């Protein structure tokens, strides 16, 4: 699974670093619990501005993209739920 977390200034200002930290913690939980989670590689990338905040007046930050699907106004809780749902056995 590929997860891209935007760490551009808009997204960082609205909390993307804490989402990144929580994904890191989640990685440890997943690798410690092979009975409940598929042994799927969780690839996490921090990217400086994914471009979604440009050319719009809508509030989109923070942005996280999971397997190509962008999530706007992402929160740690929603991102964690999405990742867990995809890799839970
Ligand atoms: S700063 Fe995150 S999409 Fe631009």
mmCIF file with all atom_site columns, C-alpha atoms and ligand atoms in Angstrom:
data_model
loop_
_atom_site.group_PDB
_atom_site.id
_atom_site.type_symbol
_atom_site.label_atom_id
_atom_site.label_alt_id
_atom_site.label_comp_id
_atom_site.label_asym_id
_atom_site.label_entity_id
_atom_site.label_seq_id
_atom_site.pdbx_PDB_ins_code
_atom_site.Cartn_x
_atom_site.Cartn_y
_atom_site.Cartn_z
_atom_site.occupancy
_atom_site.B_iso_or_equiv
_atom_site.pdbx_formal_charge
_atom_site.auth_seq_id
_atom_site.auth_comp_id
_atom_site.auth_asym_id
_atom_site.auth_atom_id
_atom_site.pdbx_PDB_model_num
ATOM   1  C  CA  . UNK A 1 1  ? 0.000   0.000   0.000  1.00 0.00 ? 1  UNK A CA  1
ATOM   2  C  CA  . UNK A 1 2  ? 1.316   3.420   -0.911 1.00 0.00 ? 2  UNK A CA  1
ATOM   3  C  CA  . UNK A 1 3  ? 0.579   6.348   1.358  1.00 0.00 ? 3  UNK A CA  1
ATOM   4  C  CA  . UNK A 1 4  ? 1.669   9.858   0.437  1.00 0.00 ? 4  UNK A CA  1
ATOM   5  C  CA  . UNK A 1 5  ? 1.458   12.514  3.113  1.00 0.00 ? 5  UNK A CA  1
ATOM   6  C  CA  . UNK A 1 6  ? 1.750   16.121  2.025  1.00 0.00 ? 6  UNK A CA  1
ATOM   7  C  CA  . UNK A 1 7  ? 4.288   18.075  4.055  1.00 0.00 ? 7  UNK A CA  1
ATOM   8  C  CA  . UNK A 1 8  ? 3.957   21.328  2.140  1.00 0.00 ? 8  UNK A CA  1
ATOM   9  C  CA  . UNK A 1 9  ? 3.412   24.454  4.211  1.00 0.00 ? 9  UNK A CA  1
ATOM   10 C  CA  . UNK A 1 10 ? -0.414  24.469  4.074  1.00 0.00 ? 10 UNK A CA  1
ATOM   11 C  CA  . UNK A 1 11 ? -0.704  20.833  5.087  1.00 0.00 ? 11 UNK A CA  1
ATOM   12 C  CA  . UNK A 1 12 ? 2.034   21.024  7.726  1.00 0.00 ? 12 UNK A CA  1
ATOM   13 C  CA  . UNK A 1 13 ? 0.326   24.033  9.268  1.00 0.00 ? 13 UNK A CA  1
ATOM   14 C  CA  . UNK A 1 14 ? -2.851  22.007  9.598  1.00 0.00 ? 14 UNK A CA  1
ATOM   15 C  CA  . UNK A 1 15 ? -1.301  18.923  11.148 1.00 0.00 ? 15 UNK A CA  1
ATOM   16 C  CA  . UNK A 1 16 ? 0.194   16.625  8.511  1.00 0.00 ? 16 UNK A CA  1
ATOM   17 C  CA  . UNK A 1 17 ? 3.333   15.974  10.608 1.00 0.00 ? 17 UNK A CA  1
ATOM   18 C  CA  . UNK A 1 18 ? 1.259   14.414  13.349 1.00 0.00 ? 18 UNK A CA  1
ATOM   19 C  CA  . UNK A 1 19 ? -0.460  12.188  10.753 1.00 0.00 ? 19 UNK A CA  1
ATOM   20 C  CA  . UNK A 1 20 ? 2.995   11.104  9.586  1.00 0.00 ? 20 UNK A CA  1
ATOM   21 C  CA  . UNK A 1 21 ? 4.052   10.315  13.176 1.00 0.00 ? 21 UNK A CA  1
ATOM   22 C  CA  . UNK A 1 22 ? 0.937   8.255   13.784 1.00 0.00 ? 22 UNK A CA  1
ATOM   23 C  CA  . UNK A 1 23 ? 1.454   6.255   10.592 1.00 0.00 ? 23 UNK A CA  1
ATOM   24 C  CA  . UNK A 1 24 ? 4.971   5.454   11.839 1.00 0.00 ? 24 UNK A CA  1
ATOM   25 C  CA  . UNK A 1 25 ? 3.541   4.185   15.134 1.00 0.00 ? 25 UNK A CA  1
ATOM   26 C  CA  . UNK A 1 26 ? 0.947   2.186   13.228 1.00 0.00 ? 26 UNK A CA  1
ATOM   27 C  CA  . UNK A 1 27 ? 3.691   0.514   11.177 1.00 0.00 ? 27 UNK A CA  1
ATOM   28 C  CA  . UNK A 1 28 ? 5.179   -0.888  14.395 1.00 0.00 ? 28 UNK A CA  1
ATOM   29 C  CA  . UNK A 1 29 ? 1.785   -2.127  15.600 1.00 0.00 ? 29 UNK A CA  1
ATOM   30 C  CA  . UNK A 1 30 ? 1.162   -3.854  12.259 1.00 0.00 ? 30 UNK A CA  1
ATOM   31 C  CA  . UNK A 1 31 ? 4.521   -5.594  12.121 1.00 0.00 ? 31 UNK A CA  1
ATOM   32 C  CA  . UNK A 1 32 ? 4.097   -6.790  15.726 1.00 0.00 ? 32 UNK A CA  1
ATOM   33 C  CA  . UNK A 1 33 ? 0.724   -8.367  14.974 1.00 0.00 ? 33 UNK A CA  1
ATOM   34 C  CA  . UNK A 1 34 ? 0.915   -10.631 11.904 1.00 0.00 ? 34 UNK A CA  1
ATOM   35 C  CA  . UNK A 1 35 ? -2.128  -12.605 13.113 1.00 0.00 ? 35 UNK A CA  1
ATOM   36 C  CA  . UNK A 1 36 ? -4.457  -9.674  12.576 1.00 0.00 ? 36 UNK A CA  1
ATOM   37 C  CA  . UNK A 1 37 ? -2.846  -7.758  9.740  1.00 0.00 ? 37 UNK A CA  1
ATOM   38 C  CA  . UNK A 1 38 ? -1.794  -8.840  6.287  1.00 0.00 ? 38 UNK A CA  1
ATOM   39 C  CA  . UNK A 1 39 ? 1.901   -8.775  5.836  1.00 0.00 ? 39 UNK A CA  1
ATOM   40 C  CA  . UNK A 1 40 ? 1.632   -6.059  3.251  1.00 0.00 ? 40 UNK A CA  1
ATOM   41 C  CA  . UNK A 1 41 ? 4.280   -3.444  2.810  1.00 0.00 ? 41 UNK A CA  1
ATOM   42 C  CA  . UNK A 1 42 ? 3.142   -0.070  3.951  1.00 0.00 ? 42 UNK A CA  1
ATOM   43 C  CA  . UNK A 1 43 ? 5.121   2.401   1.906  1.00 0.00 ? 43 UNK A CA  1
ATOM   44 C  CA  . UNK A 1 44 ? 4.972   5.925   3.277  1.00 0.00 ? 44 UNK A CA  1
ATOM   45 C  CA  . UNK A 1 45 ? 6.252   8.969   1.468  1.00 0.00 ? 45 UNK A CA  1
ATOM   46 C  CA  . UNK A 1 46 ? 6.350   12.561  2.705  1.00 0.00 ? 46 UNK A CA  1
ATOM   47 C  CA  . UNK A 1 47 ? 5.963   14.909  -0.233 1.00 0.00 ? 47 UNK A CA  1
ATOM   48 C  CA  . UNK A 1 48 ? 6.343   18.681  -0.271 1.00 0.00 ? 48 UNK A CA  1
ATOM   49 C  CA  . UNK A 1 49 ? 3.021   19.946  -1.630 1.00 0.00 ? 49 UNK A CA  1
ATOM   50 C  CA  . UNK A 1 50 ? 1.080   17.373  -3.596 1.00 0.00 ? 50 UNK A CA  1
ATOM   51 C  CA  . UNK A 1 51 ? -0.416  20.291  -5.538 1.00 0.00 ? 51 UNK A CA  1
ATOM   52 C  CA  . UNK A 1 52 ? -4.021  19.926  -4.383 1.00 0.00 ? 52 UNK A CA  1
ATOM   53 C  CA  . UNK A 1 53 ? -3.965  23.243  -2.523 1.00 0.00 ? 53 UNK A CA  1
ATOM   54 C  CA  . UNK A 1 54 ? -3.012  25.203  -5.659 1.00 0.00 ? 54 UNK A CA  1
ATOM   55 C  CA  . UNK A 1 55 ? -5.599  26.998  -7.725 1.00 0.00 ? 55 UNK A CA  1
ATOM   56 C  CA  . UNK A 1 56 ? -8.512  26.413  -5.372 1.00 0.00 ? 56 UNK A CA  1
ATOM   57 C  CA  . UNK A 1 57 ? -10.204 28.491  -2.721 1.00 0.00 ? 57 UNK A CA  1
ATOM   58 C  CA  . UNK A 1 58 ? -11.496 25.382  -1.037 1.00 0.00 ? 58 UNK A CA  1
ATOM   59 C  CA  . UNK A 1 59 ? -9.832  24.212  2.139  1.00 0.00 ? 59 UNK A CA  1
ATOM   60 C  CA  . UNK A 1 60 ? -8.187  20.880  1.314  1.00 0.00 ? 60 UNK A CA  1
ATOM   61 C  CA  . UNK A 1 61 ? -5.198  20.647  3.689  1.00 0.00 ? 61 UNK A CA  1
ATOM   62 C  CA  . UNK A 1 62 ? -3.978  18.371  5.066  1.00 0.00 ? 62 UNK A CA  1
ATOM   63 C  CA  . UNK A 1 63 ? -3.959  16.032  2.084  1.00 0.00 ? 63 UNK A CA  1
ATOM   64 C  CA  . UNK A 1 64 ? -3.087  12.330  2.256  1.00 0.00 ? 64 UNK A CA  1
ATOM   65 C  CA  . UNK A 1 65 ? -3.189  10.034  -0.796 1.00 0.00 ? 65 UNK A CA  1
ATOM   66 C  CA  . UNK A 1 66 ? -3.765  6.335   -0.156 1.00 0.00 ? 66 UNK A CA  1
ATOM   67 C  CA  . UNK A 1 67 ? -3.222  4.076   -3.171 1.00 0.00 ? 67 UNK A CA  1
ATOM   68 C  CA  . UNK A 1 68 ? -3.906  6.973   -5.507 1.00 0.00 ? 68 UNK A CA  1
ATOM   69 C  CA  . UNK A 1 69 ? -7.064  8.125   -3.720 1.00 0.00 ? 69 UNK A CA  1
ATOM   70 C  CA  . UNK A 1 70 ? -6.736  11.632  -2.285 1.00 0.00 ? 70 UNK A CA  1
ATOM   71 C  CA  . UNK A 1 71 ? -8.222  12.458  1.105  1.00 0.00 ? 71 UNK A CA  1
ATOM   72 C  CA  . UNK A 1 72 ? -8.782  16.140  1.799  1.00 0.00 ? 72 UNK A CA  1
ATOM   73 C  CA  . UNK A 1 73 ? -8.949  17.687  5.282  1.00 0.00 ? 73 UNK A CA  1
ATOM   74 C  CA  . UNK A 1 74 ? -7.400  14.456  6.499  1.00 0.00 ? 74 UNK A CA  1
ATOM   75 C  CA  . UNK A 1 75 ? -7.279  13.662  10.191 1.00 0.00 ? 75 UNK A CA  1
ATOM   76 C  CA  . UNK A 1 76 ? -5.060  11.085  11.881 1.00 0.00 ? 76 UNK A CA  1
ATOM   77 C  CA  . UNK A 1 77 ? -8.109  9.109   12.910 1.00 0.00 ? 77 UNK A CA  1
ATOM   78 C  CA  . UNK A 1 78 ? -9.587  8.852   9.415  1.00 0.00 ? 78 UNK A CA  1
ATOM   79 C  CA  . UNK A 1 79 ? -6.227  8.020   7.849  1.00 0.00 ? 79 UNK A CA  1
ATOM   80 C  CA  . UNK A 1 80 ? -5.521  5.314   10.455 1.00 0.00 ? 80 UNK A CA  1
ATOM   81 C  CA  . UNK A 1 81 ? -8.982  3.792   9.946  1.00 0.00 ? 81 UNK A CA  1
ATOM   82 C  CA  . UNK A 1 82 ? -8.523  3.706   6.190  1.00 0.00 ? 82 UNK A CA  1
ATOM   83 C  CA  . UNK A 1 83 ? -5.107  2.034   6.413  1.00 0.00 ? 83 UNK A CA  1
ATOM   84 C  CA  . UNK A 1 84 ? -6.255  -0.479  9.036  1.00 0.00 ? 84 UNK A CA  1
ATOM   85 C  CA  . UNK A 1 85 ? -9.355  -1.403  7.037  1.00 0.00 ? 85 UNK A CA  1
ATOM   86 C  CA  . UNK A 1 86 ? -7.201  -2.144  3.996  1.00 0.00 ? 86 UNK A CA  1
ATOM   87 C  CA  . UNK A 1 87 ? -4.710  -4.413  5.755  1.00 0.00 ? 87 UNK A CA  1
ATOM   88 C  CA  . UNK A 1 88 ? -6.814  -6.056  8.463  1.00 0.00 ? 88 UNK A CA  1
ATOM   89 C  CA  . UNK A 1 89 ? -7.221  -9.807  7.951  1.00 0.00 ? 89 UNK A CA  1
HETATM 90 S  S1  . LIG B 2 .  ? 0.671   22.008  0.854  1.00 0.00 ? 1  LIG B S1  1
HETATM 91 FE FE1 . LIG B 2 .  ? -0.380  20.122  0.844  1.00 0.00 ? 1  LIG B FE1 1
HETATM 92 S  S2  . LIG B 2 .  ? -1.326  20.027  -1.092 1.00 0.00 ? 1  LIG B S2  1
HETATM 93 FE FE2 . LIG B 2 .  ? -0.197  21.862  -1.133 1.00 0.00 ? 1  LIG B FE2 1
#
